[in-house]
XYZ file of C-alpha atoms in Angstrom:
352
model
C 85.382 89.918 90.327
C 86.728 90.312 86.792
C 87.025 93.342 84.529
C 85.583 91.584 81.463
C 81.982 90.457 81.133
C 81.693 86.687 81.297
C 85.210 86.294 82.682
C 85.825 82.894 84.309
C 88.220 83.412 87.222
C 88.731 79.711 88.039
C 91.807 79.225 85.796
C 93.457 82.342 87.235
C 92.691 81.238 90.791
C 94.439 77.946 90.050
C 97.360 79.806 88.466
C 97.709 82.047 91.513
C 97.872 79.058 93.839
C 100.472 77.407 91.606
C 102.668 80.498 91.398
C 102.538 81.064 95.147
C 103.653 77.479 95.790
C 106.512 77.827 93.317
C 107.883 81.228 94.307
C 106.849 81.690 97.959
C 107.139 78.197 99.458
C 107.712 79.680 102.933
C 103.991 80.444 103.207
C 100.961 78.212 102.782
C 98.102 79.702 100.796
C 94.787 79.106 102.529
C 92.544 80.792 99.944
C 92.886 82.794 96.746
C 90.509 85.254 95.086
C 90.911 87.103 91.794
C 89.920 90.712 92.429
C 90.848 91.932 88.942
C 91.218 89.721 85.923
C 90.267 89.108 82.344
C 93.443 90.656 80.951
C 97.192 90.771 81.418
C 96.924 92.875 84.572
C 95.618 90.511 87.225
C 95.286 90.913 90.989
C 94.923 88.065 93.472
C 93.979 88.490 97.119
C 95.656 85.700 99.050
C 95.031 84.553 102.601
C 98.158 82.725 103.750
C 99.769 81.265 106.818
C 101.725 84.534 107.130
C 98.864 86.945 106.587
C 96.994 88.508 103.668
C 98.852 89.517 100.502
C 98.203 90.819 97.004
C 99.829 89.144 94.008
C 99.880 91.373 90.955
C 100.722 90.582 87.348
C 102.029 93.799 85.790
C 101.415 94.896 82.210
C 104.793 96.622 81.860
C 108.176 95.743 80.391
C 110.613 93.975 82.706
C 113.060 96.954 82.731
C 110.237 99.248 83.870
C 109.314 96.790 86.629
C 112.984 96.802 87.697
C 112.688 100.572 88.111
C 109.297 100.757 89.826
C 109.862 97.913 92.302
C 113.264 99.297 93.306
C 111.668 102.741 93.697
C 108.897 101.336 95.871
C 111.418 99.632 98.159
C 113.383 102.915 98.357
C 110.238 104.814 99.321
C 109.410 102.201 101.942
C 112.885 102.555 103.475
C 112.471 106.336 103.553
C 109.275 105.950 105.595
C 106.698 106.494 102.852
C 103.395 104.702 103.336
C 103.567 102.286 100.410
C 102.925 98.548 100.367
C 105.771 96.252 101.333
C 107.151 93.981 98.612
C 107.688 90.359 99.654
C 110.832 88.887 98.050
C 110.628 85.630 96.149
C 112.446 82.495 97.313
C 115.447 83.701 95.289
C 115.416 87.068 97.070
C 114.178 89.119 94.117
C 111.307 91.648 94.277
C 109.434 89.916 91.454
C 109.388 86.793 89.321
C 108.591 86.364 85.646
C 105.919 84.044 84.284
C 105.259 83.810 80.547
C 107.012 87.108 79.904
C 105.305 89.204 82.591
C 106.522 90.225 86.018
C 104.519 89.341 89.128
C 104.999 91.067 92.485
C 103.708 90.024 95.911
C 102.669 92.974 98.099
C 101.512 93.185 101.675
C 97.750 93.674 101.738
C 96.659 97.157 102.865
C 93.300 97.383 104.600
C 91.777 100.835 104.497
C 89.148 103.196 103.130
C 89.218 104.367 99.525
C 89.635 108.128 99.268
C 87.079 109.787 96.988
C 89.094 112.941 96.496
C 86.939 114.448 93.771
C 83.718 114.471 95.759
C 84.787 114.622 99.419
C 86.777 117.641 100.615
C 87.910 115.805 103.749
C 89.190 112.933 101.630
C 91.061 115.350 99.366
C 92.644 116.975 102.405
C 93.999 113.592 103.544
C 95.048 112.661 100.023
C 96.729 115.945 99.126
C 98.791 115.958 102.319
C 99.809 112.348 101.682
C 100.824 113.255 98.144
C 103.087 116.007 99.466
C 104.814 113.558 101.832
C 105.143 110.992 99.043
C 106.790 113.506 96.709
C 109.137 114.804 99.401
C 110.345 111.306 100.308
C 110.763 110.249 96.679
C 113.733 112.500 95.960
C 117.132 110.952 95.498
C 116.225 107.505 94.220
C 118.900 106.234 91.838
C 117.444 103.676 89.391
C 119.051 100.260 88.914
C 121.325 99.995 85.898
C 119.109 97.316 84.364
C 116.025 99.461 84.774
C 114.259 101.670 82.293
C 112.837 104.915 83.664
C 109.993 107.232 82.849
C 111.775 110.593 82.943
C 109.755 113.762 82.316
C 112.126 116.208 84.003
C 112.313 119.289 81.802
C 109.879 117.831 79.275
C 106.932 120.165 79.817
C 107.787 122.776 77.123
C 108.153 120.134 74.405
C 105.061 118.303 75.663
C 102.964 121.478 75.562
C 104.276 122.335 72.086
C 103.463 118.848 70.807
C 99.887 119.047 72.085
C 99.349 122.491 70.521
C 100.751 121.192 67.220
C 98.266 118.307 67.383
C 95.357 120.681 68.005
C 96.380 122.663 64.923
C 96.693 119.505 62.818
C 93.281 118.273 63.991
C 91.804 121.676 63.182
C 93.159 121.435 59.648
C 91.774 117.925 59.302
C 88.328 118.897 60.616
C 88.248 121.998 58.391
C 88.851 119.885 55.306
C 85.746 117.774 55.907
C 83.094 118.526 53.278
C 80.336 117.729 55.769
C 81.789 117.729 59.300
C 79.812 115.784 61.846
C 78.461 117.305 65.055
C 81.680 116.607 66.961
C 83.953 118.194 64.347
C 81.674 121.213 63.970
C 81.721 121.819 67.711
C 85.473 121.227 67.823
C 85.993 123.941 65.188
C 84.050 126.484 67.249
C 86.372 126.119 70.251
C 89.763 124.945 69.060
C 91.180 128.423 68.385
C 90.650 129.427 72.009
C 92.239 126.192 73.217
C 95.236 126.825 70.959
C 95.483 130.374 72.339
C 95.527 129.087 75.916
C 98.081 126.417 75.036
C 100.401 128.897 73.333
C 100.069 131.299 76.242
C 100.955 128.474 78.649
C 104.084 127.766 76.584
C 105.077 131.449 76.746
C 104.388 131.744 80.468
C 106.292 128.527 81.206
C 109.337 129.914 79.372
C 109.150 133.052 81.549
C 108.647 131.083 84.783
C 111.037 129.391 87.203
C 110.355 126.025 85.549
C 113.750 125.655 83.820
C 115.746 126.831 86.841
C 113.707 124.569 89.148
C 114.412 121.559 86.938
C 118.127 122.439 86.915
C 118.142 122.879 90.692
C 116.533 119.465 91.249
C 119.013 117.759 88.931
C 119.156 114.063 88.141
C 117.175 111.612 90.268
C 114.794 114.205 91.605
C 111.203 113.792 92.653
C 108.915 111.097 91.339
C 105.308 111.621 90.292
C 102.693 108.927 90.673
C 100.905 109.973 87.436
C 97.672 108.157 88.304
C 96.985 109.288 91.858
C 93.311 109.159 92.738
C 90.487 106.903 93.799
C 91.669 103.317 94.168
C 95.306 104.319 94.609
C 95.041 106.094 97.970
C 93.812 104.246 101.063
C 93.158 105.872 104.430
C 94.365 103.622 107.244
C 95.043 104.000 110.965
C 98.663 104.845 110.119
C 97.762 107.401 107.450
C 97.206 107.362 103.693
C 98.918 104.578 101.763
C 99.854 105.338 98.154
C 99.290 102.295 95.943
C 99.885 101.195 92.346
C 103.286 102.687 91.588
C 103.596 101.079 88.143
C 103.721 104.453 86.359
C 106.230 106.302 88.545
C 108.113 108.988 86.621
C 110.772 111.547 87.416
C 109.147 114.972 87.127
C 108.561 118.133 89.084
C 105.860 117.142 91.583
C 103.174 119.554 90.376
C 101.889 117.223 87.669
C 100.029 115.104 90.242
C 98.808 118.211 92.095
C 97.368 119.786 88.945
C 95.389 116.657 88.153
C 93.851 116.499 91.627
C 92.880 120.169 91.649
C 91.424 120.029 88.131
C 89.335 116.983 89.009
C 88.072 118.748 92.130
C 87.097 121.831 90.089
C 85.303 119.609 87.583
C 83.365 117.916 90.363
C 82.400 121.279 91.885
C 81.291 122.530 88.481
C 83.082 125.836 88.967
C 86.570 127.286 89.237
C 87.271 128.921 92.588
C 90.504 130.742 93.481
C 89.964 130.204 97.209
C 89.459 126.473 96.624
C 92.665 126.269 94.585
C 94.543 128.174 97.301
C 93.209 125.790 99.945
C 94.676 122.743 98.233
C 97.962 124.468 97.472
C 98.265 125.230 101.192
C 97.398 121.663 102.240
C 99.980 120.266 99.825
C 102.515 122.971 100.748
C 102.360 122.049 104.431
C 104.094 118.781 103.450
C 105.956 119.922 100.332
C 106.713 123.656 100.646
C 106.383 125.634 97.407
C 107.715 129.092 96.625
C 105.328 131.655 95.080
C 107.215 131.204 91.802
C 106.663 127.439 91.891
C 102.958 127.931 92.583
C 102.836 130.026 89.400
C 104.073 126.962 87.486
C 101.076 125.064 88.879
C 98.736 127.813 87.661
C 100.344 127.611 84.210
C 99.744 123.864 84.093
C 96.126 124.459 85.120
C 95.857 126.961 82.263
C 96.881 124.457 79.600
C 93.674 122.859 78.181
C 94.583 119.313 79.228
C 90.959 118.212 79.686
C 89.823 119.499 76.288
C 92.905 118.031 74.629
C 92.179 114.590 76.104
C 88.628 114.565 74.676
C 89.941 115.597 71.250
C 92.774 113.068 71.315
C 90.341 110.212 71.885
C 88.490 111.175 68.714
C 91.255 112.309 66.379
C 94.170 110.084 67.413
C 92.764 107.045 69.206
C 89.911 106.498 66.774
C 87.215 106.514 69.429
C 83.795 107.943 68.487
C 83.696 111.676 69.152
C 80.968 112.572 71.635
C 79.821 116.154 71.086
C 78.175 116.366 74.506
C 81.482 115.519 76.239
C 83.365 117.991 74.079
C 80.904 120.776 74.860
C 81.106 120.053 78.572
C 84.912 120.045 78.385
C 84.981 123.388 76.587
C 82.720 124.949 79.215
C 85.038 123.543 81.895
C 88.058 125.137 80.222
C 86.246 128.447 79.724
C 85.244 128.515 83.390
C 88.830 128.911 84.526
C 89.418 132.105 82.513
C 88.484 134.740 85.155
C 90.168 132.801 87.977
C 93.470 132.121 86.227
C 93.574 135.601 84.702
C 93.714 136.941 88.243
C 96.147 134.321 89.552
C 98.508 134.633 86.584
C 97.920 138.371 86.014
C 97.451 137.793 82.301
C 94.654 138.078 79.753
C 93.578 134.651 78.541
C 91.567 136.044 75.645
C 94.137 138.313 74.081
C 97.145 140.498 74.787
C 100.462 139.690 76.406
C 101.423 138.922 80.004
C 101.658 142.036 82.137
């Protein structure tokens, strides 16, 4: 199946067969199927004389692929449940065709985890994420590689997003006749800016900087896109897939995204629910109370609202007022919960 309407997979099927013959002559390909196509990123499912494999064309620079494939092999050696990478005939983890890297992975058969809707699935997935993060520490990237490194970057990242909200506010305010999206944006942006600035202040007062310093170079790696489609429940446990966006960072970035998505699915913010997932994760990746506060701070920052606004003001996508209103209600819903968890007023005043 392709990801573009009207996509003809036949040429890509033929290409997959050709590339397998050229770079993996030790195995005979019995059948090939394109399971994602129509663009640069292409996935082939291949039945071969040595089993079932997945060939993937990656839409990343070669130096990034150097980093992520080496990291995946490191994780595999450490015992993490990630797909095995089959070396090419020249012994390399990937080959290059027309400027793009292609990697052959062992095929993982399992059940997709729907972690937003199914609590049991989230329990499996959150525990697996903790193990993944714990085992990721200590990977030294290859010299030829280019890394995504977000260690210590949160304060500047927060500040940049708040600055963008202020700039978008100024732009929307200058409109002689603002449309429905801009009008709604102007009713809520000041509160979002307040929450963002408070998150910046709280982060500066937290253990974030000392934690980053303690971890040092080559610390933990975040998946950055962990969710449905990238976590498969198997008889051995949960496999973590699609490591193309691995980045050095404190591990809470992935945790915050999972918890926020769960809260959005539930339609309400619940302190007991948040605590449940912190405990599940902490059973595999222990967190101090001070580190949990950093998670709460990241939950406070209006990431969801910012993403809706960015699509409209920066990416040029049509602003959808209904989505913006829903996002603002989602952000507002966390106020009483995070006020209690952070012991701070989110509507005014300073941290206690």
